[in-house]
């Protein structure tokens, strides 16, 4: 918005996706903590809605937990240059 606060668009339900839990260990003021992050694999042909795009700083709700999108990577077919899939890292 005009004040620099992030704004979210209309919520979209993603289907036919694969979610992988990744675990990272962080050292903070309270000592070491394990943190579960997620990677969402969104296939360009089989996942819905078709044509979905992702950007860093977006919001995803998974199993009632809210995550922010980080490390958004689009992968294209090197032969056709068509979108193959997205890998979206989530932190929360």
PDB file of C-alpha atoms in Angstrom, residues 7-52:
ATOM      1  CA  UNK A   7      -1.156  -6.260   0.867  1.00  0.00           C
ATOM      2  CA  UNK A   8      -2.560  -9.632  -0.115  1.00  0.00           C
ATOM      3  CA  UNK A   9      -4.771 -10.385  -3.066  1.00  0.00           C
ATOM      4  CA  UNK A  10      -7.787 -12.641  -3.219  1.00  0.00           C
ATOM      5  CA  UNK A  11      -7.176 -15.989  -1.459  1.00  0.00           C
ATOM      6  CA  UNK A  12      -6.630 -18.934  -3.808  1.00  0.00           C
ATOM      7  CA  UNK A  13      -6.859 -22.629  -2.915  1.00  0.00           C
ATOM      8  CA  UNK A  14      -3.977 -24.653  -4.369  1.00  0.00           C
ATOM      9  CA  UNK A  15      -4.683 -28.275  -5.302  1.00  0.00           C
ATOM     10  CA  UNK A  16      -2.551 -31.179  -6.569  1.00  0.00           C
ATOM     11  CA  UNK A  17       0.586 -29.828  -4.904  1.00  0.00           C
ATOM     12  CA  UNK A  18       3.384 -31.544  -2.984  1.00  0.00           C
ATOM     13  CA  UNK A  19       4.554 -30.115   0.345  1.00  0.00           C
ATOM     14  CA  UNK A  20       7.842 -31.171   1.884  1.00  0.00           C
ATOM     15  CA  UNK A  21       8.820 -30.352   5.460  1.00  0.00           C
ATOM     16  CA  UNK A  22      12.387 -29.170   5.888  1.00  0.00           C
ATOM     17  CA  UNK A  23      13.927 -28.629   9.275  1.00  0.00           C
ATOM     18  CA  UNK A  24      16.454 -25.933  10.074  1.00  0.00           C
ATOM     19  CA  UNK A  25      18.295 -25.229  13.289  1.00  0.00           C
ATOM     20  CA  UNK A  26      18.586 -21.609  14.362  1.00  0.00           C
ATOM     21  CA  UNK A  27      20.708 -20.090  17.062  1.00  0.00           C
ATOM     22  CA  UNK A  28      18.994 -17.182  18.776  1.00  0.00           C
ATOM     23  CA  UNK A  29      18.887 -15.413  22.092  1.00  0.00           C
ATOM     24  CA  UNK A  30      17.097 -18.413  23.615  1.00  0.00           C
ATOM     25  CA  UNK A  31      19.671 -20.905  22.364  1.00  0.00           C
ATOM     26  CA  UNK A  32      19.304 -23.387  19.542  1.00  0.00           C
ATOM     27  CA  UNK A  33      15.834 -24.024  18.183  1.00  0.00           C
ATOM     28  CA  UNK A  34      14.552 -26.355  15.489  1.00  0.00           C
ATOM     29  CA  UNK A  35      12.270 -24.698  12.991  1.00  0.00           C
ATOM     30  CA  UNK A  36      10.035 -26.496  10.537  1.00  0.00           C
ATOM     31  CA  UNK A  37       9.857 -24.815   7.180  1.00  0.00           C
ATOM     32  CA  UNK A  38       8.098 -26.044   4.064  1.00  0.00           C
ATOM     33  CA  UNK A  39       8.768 -26.290   0.357  1.00  0.00           C
ATOM     34  CA  UNK A  40       5.720 -26.291  -1.925  1.00  0.00           C
ATOM     35  CA  UNK A  41       6.085 -27.917  -5.339  1.00  0.00           C
ATOM     36  CA  UNK A  42       3.502 -26.522  -7.756  1.00  0.00           C
ATOM     37  CA  UNK A  43       3.378 -28.304 -11.125  1.00  0.00           C
ATOM     38  CA  UNK A  44       2.599 -26.116 -14.137  1.00  0.00           C
ATOM     39  CA  UNK A  45       0.335 -28.734 -15.742  1.00  0.00           C
ATOM     40  CA  UNK A  46      -1.228 -30.754 -12.928  1.00  0.00           C
ATOM     41  CA  UNK A  47      -1.549 -28.300 -10.026  1.00  0.00           C
ATOM     42  CA  UNK A  48      -4.457 -25.904  -9.891  1.00  0.00           C
ATOM     43  CA  UNK A  49      -5.229 -23.122 -10.546  1.00  0.00           C
ATOM     44  CA  UNK A  50      -3.400 -23.188 -13.855  1.00  0.00           C
ATOM     45  CA  UNK A  51      -1.162 -20.196 -14.453  1.00  0.00           C
ATOM     46  CA  UNK A  52      -0.594 -19.538 -10.751  1.00  0.00           C
TER      47      UNK A  52
END
